[in-house]
PDB file of C-alpha atoms in Angstrom:
ATOM      1  CA  UNK A 227     -89.672  95.883  75.206  1.00 85.00           C
ATOM      2  CA  UNK A 228     -87.106  98.381  76.178  1.00 91.00           C
ATOM      3  CA  UNK A 229     -85.696 100.635  78.752  1.00 96.00           C
ATOM      4  CA  UNK A 230     -83.464 103.518  78.533  1.00 97.00           C
ATOM      5  CA  UNK A 231     -81.975 106.356  80.865  1.00 97.00           C
ATOM      6  CA  UNK A 232     -79.309 109.234  80.417  1.00 97.00           C
ATOM      7  CA  UNK A 233     -76.791 110.724  82.891  1.00 98.00           C
ATOM      8  CA  UNK A 234     -75.038 113.981  82.734  1.00 98.00           C
ATOM      9  CA  UNK A 235     -72.069 116.129  84.534  1.00 98.00           C
ATOM     10  CA  UNK A 236     -71.065 119.609  83.346  1.00 98.00           C
ATOM     11  CA  UNK A 237     -67.232 118.931  84.422  1.00 97.00           C
ATOM     12  CA  UNK A 238     -65.525 122.157  84.228  1.00 97.00           C
ATOM     13  CA  UNK A 239     -67.413 123.911  82.130  1.00 97.00           C
ATOM     14  CA  UNK A 240     -69.222 127.169  82.904  1.00 97.00           C
ATOM     15  CA  UNK A 241     -72.482 125.762  80.162  1.00 98.00           C
ATOM     16  CA  UNK A 242     -73.636 121.595  80.062  1.00 98.00           C
ATOM     17  CA  UNK A 243     -74.262 122.218  76.202  1.00 98.00           C
ATOM     18  CA  UNK A 244     -74.907 118.688  76.179  1.00 98.00           C
ATOM     19  CA  UNK A 245     -78.511 117.963  75.473  1.00 98.00           C
ATOM     20  CA  UNK A 246     -80.364 114.705  74.660  1.00 98.00           C
ATOM     21  CA  UNK A 247     -84.101 114.149  73.273  1.00 98.00           C
ATOM     22  CA  UNK A 248     -86.166 111.009  73.002  1.00 98.00           C
ATOM     23  CA  UNK A 249     -89.777 110.832  70.698  1.00 98.00           C
ATOM     24  CA  UNK A 250     -92.128 108.402  69.619  1.00 97.00           C
ATOM     25  CA  UNK A 251     -94.368 108.148  66.668  1.00 96.00           C
ATOM     26  CA  UNK A 252     -96.658 105.176  65.264  1.00 94.00           C
ATOM     27  CA  UNK A 253     -94.700 102.136  67.269  1.00 93.00           C
ATOM     28  CA  UNK A 254     -91.159 103.965  66.217  1.00 96.00           C
ATOM     29  CA  UNK A 255     -88.856 105.257  68.818  1.00 97.00           C
ATOM     30  CA  UNK A 256     -86.087 108.115  68.638  1.00 98.00           C
ATOM     31  CA  UNK A 257     -83.081 108.336  70.826  1.00 98.00           C
ATOM     32  CA  UNK A 258     -80.543 111.629  70.239  1.00 98.00           C
ATOM     33  CA  UNK A 259     -77.534 113.098  71.879  1.00 98.00           C
ATOM     34  CA  UNK A 260     -76.182 115.597  70.450  1.00 98.00           C
ATOM     35  CA  UNK A 261     -72.815 117.641  71.648  1.00 98.00           C
ATOM     36  CA  UNK A 262     -72.686 121.402  71.526  1.00 97.00           C
ATOM     37  CA  UNK A 263     -69.580 122.897  69.767  1.00 95.00           C
ATOM     38  CA  UNK A 264     -68.281 125.661  72.300  1.00 93.00           C
ATOM     39  CA  UNK A 265     -68.763 126.760  75.765  1.00 96.00           C
ATOM     40  CA  UNK A 266     -71.670 129.560  75.550  1.00 95.00           C
ATOM     41  CA  UNK A 267     -75.559 129.805  76.401  1.00 96.00           C
ATOM     42  CA  UNK A 268     -76.598 130.197  72.921  1.00 93.00           C
ATOM     43  CA  UNK A 269     -75.089 126.872  72.096  1.00 95.00           C
ATOM     44  CA  UNK A 270     -76.777 124.858  75.186  1.00 97.00           C
ATOM     45  CA  UNK A 271     -79.841 126.655  73.836  1.00 96.00           C
ATOM     46  CA  UNK A 272     -79.596 125.337  70.313  1.00 95.00           C
ATOM     47  CA  UNK A 273     -78.383 121.970  70.999  1.00 97.00           C
ATOM     48  CA  UNK A 274     -81.577 121.788  73.345  1.00 97.00           C
ATOM     49  CA  UNK A 275     -83.456 122.761  70.752  1.00 96.00           C
ATOM     50  CA  UNK A 276     -82.294 120.812  67.887  1.00 96.00           C
ATOM     51  CA  UNK A 277     -82.096 116.976  70.484  1.00 98.00           C
ATOM     52  CA  UNK A 278     -85.722 117.385  70.452  1.00 98.00           C
ATOM     53  CA  UNK A 279     -85.877 118.318  66.851  1.00 97.00           C
ATOM     54  CA  UNK A 280     -83.842 115.362  65.702  1.00 98.00           C
ATOM     55  CA  UNK A 281     -85.240 112.833  67.899  1.00 98.00           C
ATOM     56  CA  UNK A 282     -88.819 114.083  66.691  1.00 98.00           C
ATOM     57  CA  UNK A 283     -87.623 113.887  63.211  1.00 98.00           C
ATOM     58  CA  UNK A 284     -86.175 110.455  63.365  1.00 98.00           C
ATOM     59  CA  UNK A 285     -89.116 108.806  65.123  1.00 97.00           C
ATOM     60  CA  UNK A 286     -91.757 110.462  62.492  1.00 97.00           C
ATOM     61  CA  UNK A 287     -89.226 109.437  59.458  1.00 96.00           C
ATOM     62  CA  UNK A 288     -87.786 106.329  60.832  1.00 96.00           C
ATOM     63  CA  UNK A 289     -84.492 107.672  59.173  1.00 96.00           C
ATOM     64  CA  UNK A 290     -82.166 108.755  61.524  1.00 97.00           C
ATOM     65  CA  UNK A 291     -79.884 109.977  58.240  1.00 97.00           C
ATOM     66  CA  UNK A 292     -82.706 111.429  57.134  1.00 97.00           C
ATOM     67  CA  UNK A 293     -83.088 113.705  60.438  1.00 97.00           C
ATOM     68  CA  UNK A 294     -79.711 114.541  60.209  1.00 97.00           C
ATOM     69  CA  UNK A 295     -80.564 116.109  56.849  1.00 95.00           C
ATOM     70  CA  UNK A 296     -83.455 118.220  58.225  1.00 94.00           C
ATOM     71  CA  UNK A 297     -81.685 119.702  61.222  1.00 94.00           C
ATOM     72  CA  UNK A 298     -78.926 120.635  59.152  1.00 92.00           C
ATOM     73  CA  UNK A 299     -81.747 121.997  56.593  1.00 89.00           C
ATOM     74  CA  UNK A 300     -83.238 124.341  59.167  1.00 86.00           C
ATOM     75  CA  UNK A 301     -79.830 125.487  60.547  1.00 75.00           C
ATOM     76  CA  UNK A 302     -80.253 129.369  60.880  1.00 66.00           C
ATOM     77  CA  UNK A 303     -77.600 131.788  60.754  1.00 62.00           C
ATOM     78  CA  UNK A 304     -79.687 135.175  61.023  1.00 60.00           C
ATOM     79  CA  UNK A 305     -77.631 137.095  63.526  1.00 58.00           C
ATOM     80  CA  UNK A 306     -74.211 135.824  62.813  1.00 61.00           C
ATOM     81  CA  UNK A 307     -73.309 136.993  59.462  1.00 54.00           C
ATOM     82  CA  UNK A 308     -70.176 138.423  59.834  1.00 53.00           C
ATOM     83  CA  UNK A 309     -69.207 135.248  61.293  1.00 60.00           C
ATOM     84  CA  UNK A 310     -70.881 132.365  60.186  1.00 59.00           C
ATOM     85  CA  UNK A 311     -68.090 129.908  61.549  1.00 65.00           C
ATOM     86  CA  UNK A 312     -69.132 131.382  65.276  1.00 77.00           C
ATOM     87  CA  UNK A 313     -73.047 130.445  64.964  1.00 84.00           C
ATOM     88  CA  UNK A 314     -74.038 126.851  67.594  1.00 90.00           C
ATOM     89  CA  UNK A 315     -73.368 123.618  66.151  1.00 92.00           C
ATOM     90  CA  UNK A 316     -72.610 120.468  67.842  1.00 96.00           C
ATOM     91  CA  UNK A 317     -72.325 117.104  66.875  1.00 97.00           C
ATOM     92  CA  UNK A 318     -74.854 114.366  66.917  1.00 98.00           C
ATOM     93  CA  UNK A 319     -75.722 111.147  67.594  1.00 98.00           C
ATOM     94  CA  UNK A 320     -79.088 109.371  66.747  1.00 98.00           C
ATOM     95  CA  UNK A 321     -81.002 105.969  66.927  1.00 98.00           C
ATOM     96  CA  UNK A 322     -83.825 104.716  65.687  1.00 98.00           C
ATOM     97  CA  UNK A 323     -86.442 101.286  66.713  1.00 96.00           C
ATOM     98  CA  UNK A 324     -89.155 100.568  64.845  1.00 88.00           C
ATOM     99  CA  UNK A 325     -92.294  98.139  65.263  1.00 80.00           C
ATOM    100  CA  UNK A 326     -90.186  95.227  63.866  1.00 81.00           C
ATOM    101  CA  UNK A 327     -87.199  95.344  66.458  1.00 85.00           C
ATOM    102  CA  UNK A 328     -84.582  97.196  63.054  1.00 87.00           C
ATOM    103  CA  UNK A 329     -81.966  99.283  65.395  1.00 95.00           C
ATOM    104  CA  UNK A 330     -80.487 101.803  63.316  1.00 97.00           C
ATOM    105  CA  UNK A 331     -77.867 104.579  64.176  1.00 98.00           C
ATOM    106  CA  UNK A 332     -76.700 107.952  62.354  1.00 98.00           C
ATOM    107  CA  UNK A 333     -74.162 110.120  63.437  1.00 98.00           C
ATOM    108  CA  UNK A 334     -72.374 112.937  62.675  1.00 97.00           C
ATOM    109  CA  UNK A 335     -68.726 114.523  64.177  1.00 96.00           C
ATOM    110  CA  UNK A 336     -67.593 112.294  67.071  1.00 97.00           C
ATOM    111  CA  UNK A 337     -70.323 111.376  69.336  1.00 98.00           C
ATOM    112  CA  UNK A 338     -70.257 107.556  69.546  1.00 98.00           C
ATOM    113  CA  UNK A 339     -72.788 104.504  69.543  1.00 98.00           C
ATOM    114  CA  UNK A 340     -71.492 101.100  71.469  1.00 98.00           C
ATOM    115  CA  UNK A 341     -73.516  98.012  71.056  1.00 97.00           C
ATOM    116  CA  UNK A 342     -73.294  95.382  74.140  1.00 96.00           C
ATOM    117  CA  UNK A 343     -74.414  92.687  73.417  1.00 94.00           C
ATOM    118  CA  UNK A 344     -76.102  90.739  75.993  1.00 90.00           C
ATOM    119  CA  UNK A 345     -73.109  88.798  78.035  1.00 87.00           C
ATOM    120  CA  UNK A 346     -70.366  90.751  75.947  1.00 92.00           C
ATOM    121  CA  UNK A 347     -68.720  93.385  76.023  1.00 94.00           C
ATOM    122  CA  UNK A 348     -69.296  96.718  74.488  1.00 96.00           C
ATOM    123  CA  UNK A 349     -68.353  97.470  70.761  1.00 97.00           C
ATOM    124  CA  UNK A 350     -67.832 100.508  69.377  1.00 97.00           C
ATOM    125  CA  UNK A 351     -70.192 101.279  66.246  1.00 98.00           C
ATOM    126  CA  UNK A 352     -69.612 104.303  65.007  1.00 98.00           C
ATOM    127  CA  UNK A 353     -66.205 105.909  63.617  1.00 96.00           C
ATOM    128  CA  UNK A 354     -65.481 109.631  64.590  1.00 96.00           C
ATOM    129  CA  UNK A 355     -65.737 112.178  62.424  1.00 96.00           C
ATOM    130  CA  UNK A 356     -61.958 114.221  63.347  1.00 93.00           C
ATOM    131  CA  UNK A 357     -58.711 114.937  61.961  1.00 92.00           C
ATOM    132  CA  UNK A 358     -57.787 111.896  64.322  1.00 90.00           C
ATOM    133  CA  UNK A 359     -59.844 109.697  62.223  1.00 88.00           C
ATOM    134  CA  UNK A 360     -58.542 111.056  58.996  1.00 90.00           C
ATOM    135  CA  UNK A 361     -55.037 110.201  60.230  1.00 91.00           C
ATOM    136  CA  UNK A 362     -54.979 106.994  61.044  1.00 89.00           C
ATOM    137  CA  UNK A 363     -57.334 106.017  58.497  1.00 88.00           C
ATOM    138  CA  UNK A 364     -54.240 107.531  55.983  1.00 90.00           C
ATOM    139  CA  UNK A 365     -52.086 104.693  58.334  1.00 91.00           C
ATOM    140  CA  UNK A 366     -50.181 107.584  60.258  1.00 89.00           C
ATOM    141  CA  UNK A 367     -49.941 107.285  63.425  1.00 84.00           C
ATOM    142  CA  UNK A 368     -47.968 109.893  65.079  1.00 85.00           C
ATOM    143  CA  UNK A 369     -50.544 113.452  65.231  1.00 84.00           C
ATOM    144  CA  UNK A 370     -50.927 115.695  67.911  1.00 83.00           C
ATOM    145  CA  UNK A 371     -53.507 114.592  70.299  1.00 79.00           C
ATOM    146  CA  UNK A 372     -55.326 117.808  69.690  1.00 83.00           C
ATOM    147  CA  UNK A 373     -56.781 116.532  65.954  1.00 87.00           C
ATOM    148  CA  UNK A 374     -59.594 114.840  68.132  1.00 84.00           C
ATOM    149  CA  UNK A 375     -61.088 117.954  68.942  1.00 86.00           C
ATOM    150  CA  UNK A 376     -61.415 119.252  65.369  1.00 90.00           C
ATOM    151  CA  UNK A 377     -64.738 117.499  63.855  1.00 93.00           C
ATOM    152  CA  UNK A 378     -65.010 117.453  60.491  1.00 92.00           C
ATOM    153  CA  UNK A 379     -68.668 117.212  60.166  1.00 94.00           C
ATOM    154  CA  UNK A 380     -71.634 118.499  63.059  1.00 94.00           C
ATOM    155  CA  UNK A 381     -75.129 119.566  62.102  1.00 93.00           C
ATOM    156  CA  UNK A 382     -72.994 122.673  60.860  1.00 84.00           C
ATOM    157  CA  UNK A 383     -73.511 123.793  57.034  1.00 69.00           C
ATOM    158  CA  UNK A 384     -72.449 125.981  54.906  1.00 59.00           C
ATOM    159  CA  UNK A 385     -74.104 127.176  51.837  1.00 55.00           C
ATOM    160  CA  UNK A 386     -74.349 123.585  49.997  1.00 58.00           C
ATOM    161  CA  UNK A 387     -71.191 122.238  51.869  1.00 64.00           C
ATOM    162  CA  UNK A 388     -72.089 119.680  54.855  1.00 73.00           C
ATOM    163  CA  UNK A 389     -70.092 116.862  56.796  1.00 87.00           C
ATOM    164  CA  UNK A 390     -70.399 113.335  56.018  1.00 93.00           C
ATOM    165  CA  UNK A 391     -73.079 111.817  57.929  1.00 96.00           C
ATOM    166  CA  UNK A 392     -71.901 107.785  59.008  1.00 96.00           C
ATOM    167  CA  UNK A 393     -74.957 104.814  59.210  1.00 97.00           C
ATOM    168  CA  UNK A 394     -74.736 101.184  61.104  1.00 97.00           C
ATOM    169  CA  UNK A 395     -77.278  98.916  62.262  1.00 95.00           C
ATOM    170  CA  UNK A 396     -77.563  96.906  65.470  1.00 93.00           C
ATOM    171  CA  UNK A 397     -79.249  93.411  66.037  1.00 88.00           C
ATOM    172  CA  UNK A 398     -80.451  91.669  68.955  1.00 84.00           C
ATOM    173  CA  UNK A 399     -80.985  92.069  72.424  1.00 93.00           C
ATOM    174  CA  UNK A 400     -78.894  94.181  74.089  1.00 95.00           C
ATOM    175  CA  UNK A 401     -77.755  97.555  75.346  1.00 97.00           C
ATOM    176  CA  UNK A 402     -77.084 101.151  72.876  1.00 97.00           C
ATOM    177  CA  UNK A 403     -74.943 103.337  74.442  1.00 98.00           C
ATOM    178  CA  UNK A 404     -74.455 106.968  73.121  1.00 98.00           C
ATOM    179  CA  UNK A 405     -72.361 109.478  74.227  1.00 98.00           C
ATOM    180  CA  UNK A 406     -70.417 112.277  74.317  1.00 98.00           C
ATOM    181  CA  UNK A 407     -66.413 112.395  73.793  1.00 97.00           C
ATOM    182  CA  UNK A 408     -66.580 113.876  77.222  1.00 97.00           C
ATOM    183  CA  UNK A 409     -67.425 110.769  78.478  1.00 98.00           C
ATOM    184  CA  UNK A 410     -65.286 108.280  76.574  1.00 97.00           C
ATOM    185  CA  UNK A 411     -61.828 110.584  75.982  1.00 96.00           C
ATOM    186  CA  UNK A 412     -61.258 109.841  79.627  1.00 96.00           C
ATOM    187  CA  UNK A 413     -61.582 106.740  79.376  1.00 97.00           C
ATOM    188  CA  UNK A 414     -59.072 105.976  76.769  1.00 94.00           C
ATOM    189  CA  UNK A 415     -56.876 108.671  77.895  1.00 93.00           C
ATOM    190  CA  UNK A 416     -56.410 106.646  81.154  1.00 95.00           C
ATOM    191  CA  UNK A 417     -56.229 103.048  79.379  1.00 95.00           C
ATOM    192  CA  UNK A 418     -59.663 102.365  81.261  1.00 96.00           C
ATOM    193  CA  UNK A 419     -62.203 100.059  79.967  1.00 95.00           C
ATOM    194  CA  UNK A 420     -65.642 101.670  79.157  1.00 95.00           C
ATOM    195  CA  UNK A 421     -66.998  98.674  79.748  1.00 94.00           C
ATOM    196  CA  UNK A 422     -66.194  98.087  82.902  1.00 92.00           C
ATOM    197  CA  UNK A 423     -68.608 100.861  84.175  1.00 93.00           C
ATOM    198  CA  UNK A 424     -71.219  99.021  82.292  1.00 93.00           C
ATOM    199  CA  UNK A 425     -71.481  96.718  85.445  1.00 89.00           C
ATOM    200  CA  UNK A 426     -75.095  97.809  86.502  1.00 79.00           C
ATOM    201  CA  UNK A 427     -77.988  96.403  85.684  1.00 83.00           C
ATOM    202  CA  UNK A 428     -80.462  99.029  84.697  1.00 94.00           C
ATOM    203  CA  UNK A 429     -79.801 101.738  82.374  1.00 96.00           C
ATOM    204  CA  UNK A 430     -79.934 104.546  84.712  1.00 97.00           C
ATOM    205  CA  UNK A 431     -77.125 103.207  87.015  1.00 96.00           C
ATOM    206  CA  UNK A 432     -75.403 102.416  83.798  1.00 96.00           C
ATOM    207  CA  UNK A 433     -75.522 105.991  82.646  1.00 97.00           C
ATOM    208  CA  UNK A 434     -75.238 107.284  85.768  1.00 97.00           C
ATOM    209  CA  UNK A 435     -71.386 104.803  86.699  1.00 96.00           C
ATOM    210  CA  UNK A 436     -70.765 106.553  82.942  1.00 97.00           C
ATOM    211  CA  UNK A 437     -70.554 109.777  82.850  1.00 97.00           C
ATOM    212  CA  UNK A 438     -69.335 109.563  86.849  1.00 97.00           C
ATOM    213  CA  UNK A 439     -66.283 107.391  86.505  1.00 96.00           C
ATOM    214  CA  UNK A 440     -65.980 110.056  83.009  1.00 97.00           C
ATOM    215  CA  UNK A 441     -65.735 113.182  84.866  1.00 97.00           C
ATOM    216  CA  UNK A 442     -63.834 111.517  88.192  1.00 96.00           C
ATOM    217  CA  UNK A 443     -60.408 110.537  86.085  1.00 95.00           C
ATOM    218  CA  UNK A 444     -57.902 113.188  87.177  1.00 92.00           C
ATOM    219  CA  UNK A 445     -57.543 115.882  84.865  1.00 87.00           C
ATOM    220  CA  UNK A 446     -56.986 120.020  84.691  1.00 86.00           C
ATOM    221  CA  UNK A 447     -60.149 120.638  82.053  1.00 91.00           C
ATOM    222  CA  UNK A 448     -63.349 118.172  82.094  1.00 95.00           C
ATOM    223  CA  UNK A 449     -65.593 118.441  79.289  1.00 97.00           C
ATOM    224  CA  UNK A 450     -69.431 118.293  79.583  1.00 98.00           C
ATOM    225  CA  UNK A 451     -70.633 114.178  79.464  1.00 98.00           C
ATOM    226  CA  UNK A 452     -73.437 113.118  79.199  1.00 98.00           C
ATOM    227  CA  UNK A 453     -74.942 109.264  78.308  1.00 98.00           C
ATOM    228  CA  UNK A 454     -77.573 107.625  76.705  1.00 97.00           C
ATOM    229  CA  UNK A 455     -78.259 103.713  77.778  1.00 98.00           C
ATOM    230  CA  UNK A 456     -80.749 102.062  76.095  1.00 97.00           C
ATOM    231  CA  UNK A 457     -81.621  98.259  76.899  1.00 96.00           C
ATOM    232  CA  UNK A 458     -83.702  96.016  74.477  1.00 94.00           C
ATOM    233  CA  UNK A 459     -85.152  92.627  75.421  1.00 87.00           C
TER     234      UNK A 459
END
């Protein structure tokens, strides 16, 4: 059994460029979250369309990694030939649950998945694909904070150049949290425990609490904040 809900806040941006979608196929359920790169109406439209596509393919294939590859393969740069790097894109995280209860997650970029076992604290399942994480992996601890905004993988492709796709699994009853950096970054920046916003019993209340808390911290700039919460019992 599972229940789920999502919540969003726009922050101080002009457009809500995060998007979520869910899909089901023959007993397989998929949940997808995209964080669009930029603050433009074409990015918003692109993210919404490809969130639906990602969830649909993930449910049909029961393979979130293959679903990310499929979305990349459909990327269309018509109208952006003069500046391909300006074409819409997004980072993404997608979770798939099969009939046998197996939960598989894949991601590209810095959208995250957390797993909170029953009665436990949330644990980060994903590893950010950005310059900040590259520095940490190389043993560097002193680097510009902006490095976390430089993603090294996304749903964008350029010819044969594609970014890394991470995969991970979760097991047992518990709570899956998918979120954009507009959710987790404010908690980290303010030394706050993300788990403190996940004490609500229902997914809807927990997702709402996450985005409300994330956009409630004092800051000059507040990002789009989106959370998808799925409870497995």
